[in-house]
mmCIF file with all atom_site columns, C-alpha atoms in Angstrom:
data_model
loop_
_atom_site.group_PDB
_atom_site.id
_atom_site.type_symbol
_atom_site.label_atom_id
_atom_site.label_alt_id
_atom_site.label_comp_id
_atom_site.label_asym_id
_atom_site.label_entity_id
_atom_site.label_seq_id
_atom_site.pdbx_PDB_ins_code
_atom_site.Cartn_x
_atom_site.Cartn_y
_atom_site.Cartn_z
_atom_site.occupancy
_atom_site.B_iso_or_equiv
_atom_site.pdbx_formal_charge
_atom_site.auth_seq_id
_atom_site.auth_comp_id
_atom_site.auth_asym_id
_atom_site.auth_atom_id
_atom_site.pdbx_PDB_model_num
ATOM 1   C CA . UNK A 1 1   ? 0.000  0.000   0.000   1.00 72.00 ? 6   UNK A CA 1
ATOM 2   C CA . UNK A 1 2   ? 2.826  2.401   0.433   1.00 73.00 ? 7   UNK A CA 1
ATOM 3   C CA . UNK A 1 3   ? 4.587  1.896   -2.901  1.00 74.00 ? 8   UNK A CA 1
ATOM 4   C CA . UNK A 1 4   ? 3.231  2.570   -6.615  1.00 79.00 ? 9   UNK A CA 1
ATOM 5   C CA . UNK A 1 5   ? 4.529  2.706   -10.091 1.00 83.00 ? 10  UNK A CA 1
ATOM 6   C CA . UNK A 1 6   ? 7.990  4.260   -8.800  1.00 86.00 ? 11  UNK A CA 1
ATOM 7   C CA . UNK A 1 7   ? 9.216  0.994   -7.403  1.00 90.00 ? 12  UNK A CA 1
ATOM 8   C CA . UNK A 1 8   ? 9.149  -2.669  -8.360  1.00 92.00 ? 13  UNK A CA 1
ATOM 9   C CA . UNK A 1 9   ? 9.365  -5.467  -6.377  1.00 90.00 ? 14  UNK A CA 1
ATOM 10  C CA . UNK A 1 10  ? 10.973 -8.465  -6.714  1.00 92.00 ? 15  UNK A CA 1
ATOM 11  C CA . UNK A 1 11  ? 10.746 -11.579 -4.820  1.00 90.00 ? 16  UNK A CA 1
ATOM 12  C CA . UNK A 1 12  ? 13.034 -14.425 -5.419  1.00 91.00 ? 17  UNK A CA 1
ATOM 13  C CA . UNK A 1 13  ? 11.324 -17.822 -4.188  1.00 88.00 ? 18  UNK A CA 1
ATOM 14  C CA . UNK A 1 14  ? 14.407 -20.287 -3.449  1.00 85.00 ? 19  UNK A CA 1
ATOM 15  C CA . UNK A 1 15  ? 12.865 -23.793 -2.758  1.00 80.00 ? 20  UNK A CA 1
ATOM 16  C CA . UNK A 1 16  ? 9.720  -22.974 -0.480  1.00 80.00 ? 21  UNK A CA 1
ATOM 17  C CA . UNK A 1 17  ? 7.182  -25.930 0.497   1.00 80.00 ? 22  UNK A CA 1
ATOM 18  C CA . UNK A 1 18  ? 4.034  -24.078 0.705   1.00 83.00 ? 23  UNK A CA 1
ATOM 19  C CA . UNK A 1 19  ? 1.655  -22.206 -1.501  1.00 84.00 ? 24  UNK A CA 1
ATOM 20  C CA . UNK A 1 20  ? 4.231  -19.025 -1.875  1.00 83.00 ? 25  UNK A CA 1
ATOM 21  C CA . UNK A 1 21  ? 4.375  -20.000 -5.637  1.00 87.00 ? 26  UNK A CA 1
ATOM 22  C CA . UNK A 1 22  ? 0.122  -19.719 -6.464  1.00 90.00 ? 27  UNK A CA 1
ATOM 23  C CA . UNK A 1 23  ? 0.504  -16.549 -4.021  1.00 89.00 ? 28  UNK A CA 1
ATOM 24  C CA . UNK A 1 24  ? 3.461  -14.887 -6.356  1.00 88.00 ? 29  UNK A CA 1
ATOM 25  C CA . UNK A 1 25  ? 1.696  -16.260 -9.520  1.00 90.00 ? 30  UNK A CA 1
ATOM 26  C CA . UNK A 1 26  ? -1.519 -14.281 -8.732  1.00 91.00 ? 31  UNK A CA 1
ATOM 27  C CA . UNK A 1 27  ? 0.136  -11.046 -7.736  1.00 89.00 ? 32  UNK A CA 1
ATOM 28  C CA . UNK A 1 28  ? 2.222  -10.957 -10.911 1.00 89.00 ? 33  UNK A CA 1
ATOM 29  C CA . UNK A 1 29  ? -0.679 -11.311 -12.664 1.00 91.00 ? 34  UNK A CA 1
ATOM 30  C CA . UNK A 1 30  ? -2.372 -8.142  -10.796 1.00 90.00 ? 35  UNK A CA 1
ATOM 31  C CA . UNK A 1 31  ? 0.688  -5.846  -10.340 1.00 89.00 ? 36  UNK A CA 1
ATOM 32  C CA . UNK A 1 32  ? 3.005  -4.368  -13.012 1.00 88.00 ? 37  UNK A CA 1
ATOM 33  C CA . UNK A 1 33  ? 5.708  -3.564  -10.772 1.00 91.00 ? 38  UNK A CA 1
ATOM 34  C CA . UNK A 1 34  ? 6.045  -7.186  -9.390  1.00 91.00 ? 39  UNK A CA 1
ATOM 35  C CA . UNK A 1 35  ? 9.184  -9.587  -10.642 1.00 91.00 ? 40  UNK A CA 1
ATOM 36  C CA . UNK A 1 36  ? 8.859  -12.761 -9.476  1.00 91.00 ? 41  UNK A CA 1
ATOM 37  C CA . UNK A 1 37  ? 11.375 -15.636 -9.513  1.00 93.00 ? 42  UNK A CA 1
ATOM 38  C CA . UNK A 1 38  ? 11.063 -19.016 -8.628  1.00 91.00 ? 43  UNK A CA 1
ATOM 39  C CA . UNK A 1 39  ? 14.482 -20.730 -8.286  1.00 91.00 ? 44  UNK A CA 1
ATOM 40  C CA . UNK A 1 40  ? 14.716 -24.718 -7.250  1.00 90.00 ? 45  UNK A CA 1
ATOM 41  C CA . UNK A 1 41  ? 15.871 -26.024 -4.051  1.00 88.00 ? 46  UNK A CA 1
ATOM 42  C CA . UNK A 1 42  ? 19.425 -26.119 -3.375  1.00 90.00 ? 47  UNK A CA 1
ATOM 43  C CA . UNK A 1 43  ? 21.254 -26.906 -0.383  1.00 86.00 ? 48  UNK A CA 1
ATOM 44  C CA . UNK A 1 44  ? 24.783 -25.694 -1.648  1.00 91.00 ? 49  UNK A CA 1
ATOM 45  C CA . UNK A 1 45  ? 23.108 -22.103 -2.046  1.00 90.00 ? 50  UNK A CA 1
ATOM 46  C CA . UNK A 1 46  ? 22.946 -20.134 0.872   1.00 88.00 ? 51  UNK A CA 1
ATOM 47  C CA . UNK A 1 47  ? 20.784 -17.004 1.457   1.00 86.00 ? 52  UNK A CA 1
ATOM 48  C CA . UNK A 1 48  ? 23.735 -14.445 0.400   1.00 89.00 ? 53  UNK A CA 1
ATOM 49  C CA . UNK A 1 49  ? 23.734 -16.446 -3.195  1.00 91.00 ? 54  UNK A CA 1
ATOM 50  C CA . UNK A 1 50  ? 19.900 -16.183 -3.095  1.00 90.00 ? 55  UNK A CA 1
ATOM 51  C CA . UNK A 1 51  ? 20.194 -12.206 -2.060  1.00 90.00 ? 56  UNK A CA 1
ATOM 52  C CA . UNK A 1 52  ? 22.726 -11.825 -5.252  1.00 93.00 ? 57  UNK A CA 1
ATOM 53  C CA . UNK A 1 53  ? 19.785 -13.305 -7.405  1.00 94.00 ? 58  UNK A CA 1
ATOM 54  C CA . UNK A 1 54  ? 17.615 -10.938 -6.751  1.00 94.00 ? 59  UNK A CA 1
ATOM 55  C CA . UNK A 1 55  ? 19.839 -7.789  -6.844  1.00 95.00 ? 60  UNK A CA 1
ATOM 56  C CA . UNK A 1 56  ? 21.115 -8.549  -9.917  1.00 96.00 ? 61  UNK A CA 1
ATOM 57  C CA . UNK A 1 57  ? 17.223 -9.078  -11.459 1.00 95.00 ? 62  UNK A CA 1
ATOM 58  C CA . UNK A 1 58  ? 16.424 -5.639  -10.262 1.00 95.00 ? 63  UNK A CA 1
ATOM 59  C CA . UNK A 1 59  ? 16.008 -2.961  -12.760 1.00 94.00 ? 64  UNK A CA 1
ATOM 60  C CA . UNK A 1 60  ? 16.925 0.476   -10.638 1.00 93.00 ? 65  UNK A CA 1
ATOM 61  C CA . UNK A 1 61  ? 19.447 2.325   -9.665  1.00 95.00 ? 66  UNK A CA 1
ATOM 62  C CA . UNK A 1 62  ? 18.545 1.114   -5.996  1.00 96.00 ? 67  UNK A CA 1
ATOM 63  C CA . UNK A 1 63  ? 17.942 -1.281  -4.436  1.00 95.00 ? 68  UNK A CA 1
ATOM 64  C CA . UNK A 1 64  ? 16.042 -1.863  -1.100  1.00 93.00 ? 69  UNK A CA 1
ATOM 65  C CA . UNK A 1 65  ? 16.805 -5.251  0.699   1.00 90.00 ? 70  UNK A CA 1
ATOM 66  C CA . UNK A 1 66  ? 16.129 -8.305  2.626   1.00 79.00 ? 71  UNK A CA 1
ATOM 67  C CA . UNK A 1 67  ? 12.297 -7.738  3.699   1.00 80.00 ? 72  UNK A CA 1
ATOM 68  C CA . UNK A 1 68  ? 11.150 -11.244 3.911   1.00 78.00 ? 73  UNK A CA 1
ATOM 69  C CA . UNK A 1 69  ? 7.970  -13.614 3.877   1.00 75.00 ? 74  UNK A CA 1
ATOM 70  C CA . UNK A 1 70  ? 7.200  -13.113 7.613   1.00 77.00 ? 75  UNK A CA 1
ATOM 71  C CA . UNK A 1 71  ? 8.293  -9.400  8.037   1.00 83.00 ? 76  UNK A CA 1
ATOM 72  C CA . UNK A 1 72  ? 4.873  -7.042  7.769   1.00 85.00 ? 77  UNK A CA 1
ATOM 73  C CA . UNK A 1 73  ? 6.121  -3.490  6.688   1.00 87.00 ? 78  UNK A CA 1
ATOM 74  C CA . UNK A 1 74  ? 4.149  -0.275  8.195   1.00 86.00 ? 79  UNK A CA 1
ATOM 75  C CA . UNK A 1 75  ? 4.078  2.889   6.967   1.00 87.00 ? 80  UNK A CA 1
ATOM 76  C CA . UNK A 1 76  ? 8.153  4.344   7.115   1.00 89.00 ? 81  UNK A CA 1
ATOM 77  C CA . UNK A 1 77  ? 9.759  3.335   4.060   1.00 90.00 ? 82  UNK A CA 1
ATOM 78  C CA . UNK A 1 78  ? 9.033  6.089   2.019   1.00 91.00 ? 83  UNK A CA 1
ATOM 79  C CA . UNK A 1 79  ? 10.679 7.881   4.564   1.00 92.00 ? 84  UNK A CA 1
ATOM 80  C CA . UNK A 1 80  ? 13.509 5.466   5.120   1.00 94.00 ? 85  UNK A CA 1
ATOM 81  C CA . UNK A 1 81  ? 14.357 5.616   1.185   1.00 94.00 ? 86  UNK A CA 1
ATOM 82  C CA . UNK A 1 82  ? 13.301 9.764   1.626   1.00 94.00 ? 87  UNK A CA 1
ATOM 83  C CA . UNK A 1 83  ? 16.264 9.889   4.462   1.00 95.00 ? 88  UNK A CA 1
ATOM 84  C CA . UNK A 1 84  ? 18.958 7.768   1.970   1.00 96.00 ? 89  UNK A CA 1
ATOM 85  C CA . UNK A 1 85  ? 18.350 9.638   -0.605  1.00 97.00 ? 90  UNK A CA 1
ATOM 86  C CA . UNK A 1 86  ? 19.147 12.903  0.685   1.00 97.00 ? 91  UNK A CA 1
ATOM 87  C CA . UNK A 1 87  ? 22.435 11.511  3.018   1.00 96.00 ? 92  UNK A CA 1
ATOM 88  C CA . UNK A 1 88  ? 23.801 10.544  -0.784  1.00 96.00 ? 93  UNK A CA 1
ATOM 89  C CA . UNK A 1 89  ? 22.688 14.003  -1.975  1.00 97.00 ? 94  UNK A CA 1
ATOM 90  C CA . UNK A 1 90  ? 24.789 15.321  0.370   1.00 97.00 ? 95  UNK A CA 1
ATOM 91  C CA . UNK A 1 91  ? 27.833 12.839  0.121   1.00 96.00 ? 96  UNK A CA 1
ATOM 92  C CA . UNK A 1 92  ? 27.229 10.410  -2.888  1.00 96.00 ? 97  UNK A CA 1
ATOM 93  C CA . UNK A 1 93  ? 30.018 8.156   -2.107  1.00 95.00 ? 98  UNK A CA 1
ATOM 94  C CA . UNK A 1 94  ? 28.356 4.195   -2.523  1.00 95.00 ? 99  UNK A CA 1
ATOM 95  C CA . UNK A 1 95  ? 27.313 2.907   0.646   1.00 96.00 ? 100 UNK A CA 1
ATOM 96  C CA . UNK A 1 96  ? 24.943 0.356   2.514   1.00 96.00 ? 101 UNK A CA 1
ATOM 97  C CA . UNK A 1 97  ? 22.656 2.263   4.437   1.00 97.00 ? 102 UNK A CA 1
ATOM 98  C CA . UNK A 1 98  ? 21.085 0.260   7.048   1.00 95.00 ? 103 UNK A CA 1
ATOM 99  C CA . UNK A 1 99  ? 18.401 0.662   9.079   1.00 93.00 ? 104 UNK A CA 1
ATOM 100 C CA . UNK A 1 100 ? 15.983 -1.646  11.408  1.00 91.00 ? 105 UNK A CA 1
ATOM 101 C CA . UNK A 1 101 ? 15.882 -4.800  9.328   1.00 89.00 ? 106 UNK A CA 1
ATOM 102 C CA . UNK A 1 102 ? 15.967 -3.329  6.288   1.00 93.00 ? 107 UNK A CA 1
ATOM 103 C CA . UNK A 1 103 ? 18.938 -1.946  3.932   1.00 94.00 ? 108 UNK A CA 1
ATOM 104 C CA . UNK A 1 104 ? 19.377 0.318   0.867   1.00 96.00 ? 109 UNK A CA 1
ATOM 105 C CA . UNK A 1 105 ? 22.199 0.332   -1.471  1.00 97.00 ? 110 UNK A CA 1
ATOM 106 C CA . UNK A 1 106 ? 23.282 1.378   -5.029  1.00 97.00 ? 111 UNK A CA 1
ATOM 107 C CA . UNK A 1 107 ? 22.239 -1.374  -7.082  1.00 96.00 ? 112 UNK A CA 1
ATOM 108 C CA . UNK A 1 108 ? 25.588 -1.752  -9.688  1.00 95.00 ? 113 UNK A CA 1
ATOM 109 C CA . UNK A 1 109 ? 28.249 -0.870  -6.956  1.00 96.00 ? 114 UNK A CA 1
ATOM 110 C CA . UNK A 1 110 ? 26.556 -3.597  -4.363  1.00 94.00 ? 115 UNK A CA 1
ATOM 111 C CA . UNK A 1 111 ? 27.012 -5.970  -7.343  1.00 92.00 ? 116 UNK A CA 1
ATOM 112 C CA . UNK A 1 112 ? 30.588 -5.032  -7.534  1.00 91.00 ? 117 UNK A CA 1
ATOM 113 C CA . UNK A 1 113 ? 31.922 -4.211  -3.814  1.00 87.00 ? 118 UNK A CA 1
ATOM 114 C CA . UNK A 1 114 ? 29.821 -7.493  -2.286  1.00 74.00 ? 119 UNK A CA 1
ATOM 115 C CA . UNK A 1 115 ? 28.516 -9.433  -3.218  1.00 85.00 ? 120 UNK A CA 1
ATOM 116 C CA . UNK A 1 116 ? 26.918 -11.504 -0.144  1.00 91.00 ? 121 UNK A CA 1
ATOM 117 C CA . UNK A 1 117 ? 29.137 -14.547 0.169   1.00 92.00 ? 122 UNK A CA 1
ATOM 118 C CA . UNK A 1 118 ? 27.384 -18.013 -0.020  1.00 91.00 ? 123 UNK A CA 1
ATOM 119 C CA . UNK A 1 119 ? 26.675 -17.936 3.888   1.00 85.00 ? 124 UNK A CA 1
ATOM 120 C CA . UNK A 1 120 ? 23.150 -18.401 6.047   1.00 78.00 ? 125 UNK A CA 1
ATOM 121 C CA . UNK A 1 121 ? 22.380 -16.137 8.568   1.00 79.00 ? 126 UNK A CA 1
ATOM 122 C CA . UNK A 1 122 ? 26.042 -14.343 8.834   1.00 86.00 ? 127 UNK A CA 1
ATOM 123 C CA . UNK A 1 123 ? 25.937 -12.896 5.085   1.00 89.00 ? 128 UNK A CA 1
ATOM 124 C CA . UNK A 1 124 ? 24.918 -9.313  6.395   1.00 90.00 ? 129 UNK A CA 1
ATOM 125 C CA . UNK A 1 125 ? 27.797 -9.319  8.979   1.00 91.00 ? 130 UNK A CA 1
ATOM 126 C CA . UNK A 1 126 ? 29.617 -10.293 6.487   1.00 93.00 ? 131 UNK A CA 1
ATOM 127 C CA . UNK A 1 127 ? 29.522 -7.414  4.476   1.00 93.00 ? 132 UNK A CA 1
ATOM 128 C CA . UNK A 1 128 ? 28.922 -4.704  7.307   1.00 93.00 ? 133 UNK A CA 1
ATOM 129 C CA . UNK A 1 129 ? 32.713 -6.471  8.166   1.00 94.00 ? 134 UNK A CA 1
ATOM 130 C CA . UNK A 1 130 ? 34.078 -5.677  4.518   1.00 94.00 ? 135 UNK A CA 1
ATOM 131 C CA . UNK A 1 131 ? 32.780 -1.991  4.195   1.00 94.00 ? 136 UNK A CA 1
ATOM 132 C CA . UNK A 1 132 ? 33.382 -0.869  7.712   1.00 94.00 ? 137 UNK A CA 1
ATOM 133 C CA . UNK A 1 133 ? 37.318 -0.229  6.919   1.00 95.00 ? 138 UNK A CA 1
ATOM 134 C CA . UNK A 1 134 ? 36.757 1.876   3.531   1.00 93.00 ? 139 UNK A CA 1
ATOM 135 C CA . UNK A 1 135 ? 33.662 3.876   5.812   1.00 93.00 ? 140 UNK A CA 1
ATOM 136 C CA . UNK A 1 136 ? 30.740 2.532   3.258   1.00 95.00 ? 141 UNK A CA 1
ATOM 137 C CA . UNK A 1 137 ? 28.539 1.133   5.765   1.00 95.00 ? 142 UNK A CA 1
ATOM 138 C CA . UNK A 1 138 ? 25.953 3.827   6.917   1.00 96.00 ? 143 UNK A CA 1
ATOM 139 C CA . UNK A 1 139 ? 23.434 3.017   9.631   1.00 94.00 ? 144 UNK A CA 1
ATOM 140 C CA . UNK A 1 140 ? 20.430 5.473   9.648   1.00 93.00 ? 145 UNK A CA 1
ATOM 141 C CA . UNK A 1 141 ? 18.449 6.193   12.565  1.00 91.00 ? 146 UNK A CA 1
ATOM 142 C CA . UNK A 1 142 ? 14.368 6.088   12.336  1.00 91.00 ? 147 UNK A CA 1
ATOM 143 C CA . UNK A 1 143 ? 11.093 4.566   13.823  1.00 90.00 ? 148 UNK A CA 1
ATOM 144 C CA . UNK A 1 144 ? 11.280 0.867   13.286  1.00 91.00 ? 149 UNK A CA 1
ATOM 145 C CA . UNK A 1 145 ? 8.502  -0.074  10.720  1.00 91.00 ? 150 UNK A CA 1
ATOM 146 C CA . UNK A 1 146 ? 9.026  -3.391  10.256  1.00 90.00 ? 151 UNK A CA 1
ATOM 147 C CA . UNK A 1 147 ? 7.492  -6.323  12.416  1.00 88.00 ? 152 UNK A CA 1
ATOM 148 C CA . UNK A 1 148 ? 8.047  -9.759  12.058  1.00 84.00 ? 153 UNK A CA 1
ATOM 149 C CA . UNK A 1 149 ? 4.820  -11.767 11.874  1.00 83.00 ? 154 UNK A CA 1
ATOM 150 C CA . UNK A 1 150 ? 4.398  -14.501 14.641  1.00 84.00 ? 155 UNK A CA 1
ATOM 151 C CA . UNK A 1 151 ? 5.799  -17.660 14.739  1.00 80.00 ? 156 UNK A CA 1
ATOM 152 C CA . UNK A 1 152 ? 4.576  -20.932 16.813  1.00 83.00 ? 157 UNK A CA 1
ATOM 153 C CA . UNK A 1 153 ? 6.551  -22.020 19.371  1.00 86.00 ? 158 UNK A CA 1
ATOM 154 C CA . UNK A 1 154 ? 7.335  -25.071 17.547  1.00 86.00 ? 159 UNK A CA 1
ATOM 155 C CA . UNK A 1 155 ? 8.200  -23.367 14.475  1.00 80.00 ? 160 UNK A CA 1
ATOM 156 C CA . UNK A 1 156 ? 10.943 -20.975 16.421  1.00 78.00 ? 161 UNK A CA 1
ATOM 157 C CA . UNK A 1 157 ? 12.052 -24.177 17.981  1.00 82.00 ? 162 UNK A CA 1
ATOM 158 C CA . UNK A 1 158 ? 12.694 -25.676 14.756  1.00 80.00 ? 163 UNK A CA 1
ATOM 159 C CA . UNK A 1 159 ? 13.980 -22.432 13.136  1.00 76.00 ? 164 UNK A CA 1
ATOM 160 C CA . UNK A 1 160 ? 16.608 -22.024 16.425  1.00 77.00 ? 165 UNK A CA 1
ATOM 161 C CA . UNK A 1 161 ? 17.580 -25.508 16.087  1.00 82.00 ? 166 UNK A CA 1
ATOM 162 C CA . UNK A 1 162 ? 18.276 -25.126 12.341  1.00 74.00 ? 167 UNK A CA 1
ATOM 163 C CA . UNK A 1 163 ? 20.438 -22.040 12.658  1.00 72.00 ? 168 UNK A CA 1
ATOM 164 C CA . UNK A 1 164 ? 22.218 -23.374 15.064  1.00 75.00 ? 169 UNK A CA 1
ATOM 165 C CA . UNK A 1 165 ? 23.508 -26.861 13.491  1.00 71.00 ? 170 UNK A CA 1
ATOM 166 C CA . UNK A 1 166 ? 24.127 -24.392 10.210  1.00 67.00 ? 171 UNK A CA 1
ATOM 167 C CA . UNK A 1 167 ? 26.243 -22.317 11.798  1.00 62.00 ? 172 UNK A CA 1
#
Protein backbone atom coordinates (compact mmCIF):
# COMPACT_ATOMS: atom_id res chain seq x y z
CA UNK A 1 0.00 0.00 0.00
CA UNK A 2 2.83 2.40 0.43
CA UNK A 3 4.59 1.90 -2.90
CA UNK A 4 3.23 2.57 -6.61
CA UNK A 5 4.53 2.71 -10.09
CA UNK A 6 7.99 4.26 -8.80
CA UNK A 7 9.22 0.99 -7.40
CA UNK A 8 9.15 -2.67 -8.36
CA UNK A 9 9.37 -5.47 -6.38
CA UNK A 10 10.97 -8.47 -6.71
CA UNK A 11 10.75 -11.58 -4.82
CA UNK A 12 13.03 -14.43 -5.42
CA UNK A 13 11.32 -17.82 -4.19
CA UNK A 14 14.41 -20.29 -3.45
CA UNK A 15 12.86 -23.79 -2.76
CA UNK A 16 9.72 -22.97 -0.48
CA UNK A 17 7.18 -25.93 0.50
CA UNK A 18 4.03 -24.08 0.71
CA UNK A 19 1.65 -22.21 -1.50
CA UNK A 20 4.23 -19.02 -1.88
CA UNK A 21 4.37 -20.00 -5.64
CA UNK A 22 0.12 -19.72 -6.46
CA UNK A 23 0.50 -16.55 -4.02
CA UNK A 24 3.46 -14.89 -6.36
CA UNK A 25 1.70 -16.26 -9.52
CA UNK A 26 -1.52 -14.28 -8.73
CA UNK A 27 0.14 -11.05 -7.74
CA UNK A 28 2.22 -10.96 -10.91
CA UNK A 29 -0.68 -11.31 -12.66
CA UNK A 30 -2.37 -8.14 -10.80
CA UNK A 31 0.69 -5.85 -10.34
CA UNK A 32 3.01 -4.37 -13.01
CA UNK A 33 5.71 -3.56 -10.77
CA UNK A 34 6.05 -7.19 -9.39
CA UNK A 35 9.18 -9.59 -10.64
CA UNK A 36 8.86 -12.76 -9.48
CA UNK A 37 11.38 -15.64 -9.51
CA UNK A 38 11.06 -19.02 -8.63
CA UNK A 39 14.48 -20.73 -8.29
CA UNK A 40 14.72 -24.72 -7.25
CA UNK A 41 15.87 -26.02 -4.05
CA UNK A 42 19.43 -26.12 -3.38
CA UNK A 43 21.25 -26.91 -0.38
CA UNK A 44 24.78 -25.69 -1.65
CA UNK A 45 23.11 -22.10 -2.05
CA UNK A 46 22.95 -20.13 0.87
CA UNK A 47 20.78 -17.00 1.46
CA UNK A 48 23.73 -14.45 0.40
CA UNK A 49 23.73 -16.45 -3.19
CA UNK A 50 19.90 -16.18 -3.09
CA UNK A 51 20.19 -12.21 -2.06
CA UNK A 52 22.73 -11.83 -5.25
CA UNK A 53 19.78 -13.31 -7.41
CA UNK A 54 17.61 -10.94 -6.75
CA UNK A 55 19.84 -7.79 -6.84
CA UNK A 56 21.11 -8.55 -9.92
CA UNK A 57 17.22 -9.08 -11.46
CA UNK A 58 16.42 -5.64 -10.26
CA UNK A 59 16.01 -2.96 -12.76
CA UNK A 60 16.92 0.48 -10.64
CA UNK A 61 19.45 2.33 -9.66
CA UNK A 62 18.55 1.11 -6.00
CA UNK A 63 17.94 -1.28 -4.44
CA UNK A 64 16.04 -1.86 -1.10
CA UNK A 65 16.80 -5.25 0.70
CA UNK A 66 16.13 -8.30 2.63
CA UNK A 67 12.30 -7.74 3.70
CA UNK A 68 11.15 -11.24 3.91
CA UNK A 69 7.97 -13.61 3.88
CA UNK A 70 7.20 -13.11 7.61
CA UNK A 71 8.29 -9.40 8.04
CA UNK A 72 4.87 -7.04 7.77
CA UNK A 73 6.12 -3.49 6.69
CA UNK A 74 4.15 -0.27 8.19
CA UNK A 75 4.08 2.89 6.97
CA UNK A 76 8.15 4.34 7.12
CA UNK A 77 9.76 3.33 4.06
CA UNK A 78 9.03 6.09 2.02
CA UNK A 79 10.68 7.88 4.56
CA UNK A 80 13.51 5.47 5.12
CA UNK A 81 14.36 5.62 1.19
CA UNK A 82 13.30 9.76 1.63
CA UNK A 83 16.26 9.89 4.46
CA UNK A 84 18.96 7.77 1.97
CA UNK A 85 18.35 9.64 -0.60
CA UNK A 86 19.15 12.90 0.68
CA UNK A 87 22.43 11.51 3.02
CA UNK A 88 23.80 10.54 -0.78
CA UNK A 89 22.69 14.00 -1.97
CA UNK A 90 24.79 15.32 0.37
CA UNK A 91 27.83 12.84 0.12
CA UNK A 92 27.23 10.41 -2.89
CA UNK A 93 30.02 8.16 -2.11
CA UNK A 94 28.36 4.20 -2.52
CA UNK A 95 27.31 2.91 0.65
CA UNK A 96 24.94 0.36 2.51
CA UNK A 97 22.66 2.26 4.44
CA UNK A 98 21.08 0.26 7.05
CA UNK A 99 18.40 0.66 9.08
CA UNK A 100 15.98 -1.65 11.41
CA UNK A 101 15.88 -4.80 9.33
CA UNK A 102 15.97 -3.33 6.29
CA UNK A 103 18.94 -1.95 3.93
CA UNK A 104 19.38 0.32 0.87
CA UNK A 105 22.20 0.33 -1.47
CA UNK A 106 23.28 1.38 -5.03
CA UNK A 107 22.24 -1.37 -7.08
CA UNK A 108 25.59 -1.75 -9.69
CA UNK A 109 28.25 -0.87 -6.96
CA UNK A 110 26.56 -3.60 -4.36
CA UNK A 111 27.01 -5.97 -7.34
CA UNK A 112 30.59 -5.03 -7.53
CA UNK A 113 31.92 -4.21 -3.81
CA UNK A 114 29.82 -7.49 -2.29
CA UNK A 115 28.52 -9.43 -3.22
CA UNK A 116 26.92 -11.50 -0.14
CA UNK A 117 29.14 -14.55 0.17
CA UNK A 118 27.38 -18.01 -0.02
CA UNK A 119 26.67 -17.94 3.89
CA UNK A 120 23.15 -18.40 6.05
CA UNK A 121 22.38 -16.14 8.57
CA UNK A 122 26.04 -14.34 8.83
CA UNK A 123 25.94 -12.90 5.08
CA UNK A 124 24.92 -9.31 6.39
CA UNK A 125 27.80 -9.32 8.98
CA UNK A 126 29.62 -10.29 6.49
CA UNK A 127 29.52 -7.41 4.48
CA UNK A 128 28.92 -4.70 7.31
CA UNK A 129 32.71 -6.47 8.17
CA UNK A 130 34.08 -5.68 4.52
CA UNK A 131 32.78 -1.99 4.20
CA UNK A 132 33.38 -0.87 7.71
CA UNK A 133 37.32 -0.23 6.92
CA UNK A 134 36.76 1.88 3.53
CA UNK A 135 33.66 3.88 5.81
CA UNK A 136 30.74 2.53 3.26
CA UNK A 137 28.54 1.13 5.76
CA UNK A 138 25.95 3.83 6.92
CA UNK A 139 23.43 3.02 9.63
CA UNK A 140 20.43 5.47 9.65
CA UNK A 141 18.45 6.19 12.57
CA UNK A 142 14.37 6.09 12.34
CA UNK A 143 11.09 4.57 13.82
CA UNK A 144 11.28 0.87 13.29
CA UNK A 145 8.50 -0.07 10.72
CA UNK A 146 9.03 -3.39 10.26
CA UNK A 147 7.49 -6.32 12.42
CA UNK A 148 8.05 -9.76 12.06
CA UNK A 149 4.82 -11.77 11.87
CA UNK A 150 4.40 -14.50 14.64
CA UNK A 151 5.80 -17.66 14.74
CA UNK A 152 4.58 -20.93 16.81
CA UNK A 153 6.55 -22.02 19.37
CA UNK A 154 7.33 -25.07 17.55
CA UNK A 155 8.20 -23.37 14.48
CA UNK A 156 10.94 -20.97 16.42
CA UNK A 157 12.05 -24.18 17.98
CA UNK A 158 12.69 -25.68 14.76
CA UNK A 159 13.98 -22.43 13.14
CA UNK A 160 16.61 -22.02 16.42
CA UNK A 161 17.58 -25.51 16.09
CA UNK A 162 18.28 -25.13 12.34
CA UNK A 163 20.44 -22.04 12.66
CA UNK A 164 22.22 -23.37 15.06
CA UNK A 165 23.51 -26.86 13.49
CA UNK A 166 24.13 -24.39 10.21
CA UNK A 167 26.24 -22.32 11.80
Amino acid sequence: NQVDERFELVVVDDGSRDNSLEIMSELKSKYKNFIFYSLPRDKKRKLGLTRNFSIAKANGRWVILHLDTDDYVESGILEFVQSVLAVNAVDPTPALYSGQQIHMAPREWLLTIGPYRNLYRLEDRDLYQRLIPTGQWRIIKHEKFIRRLPRSREKSFKKTVWDAFEH
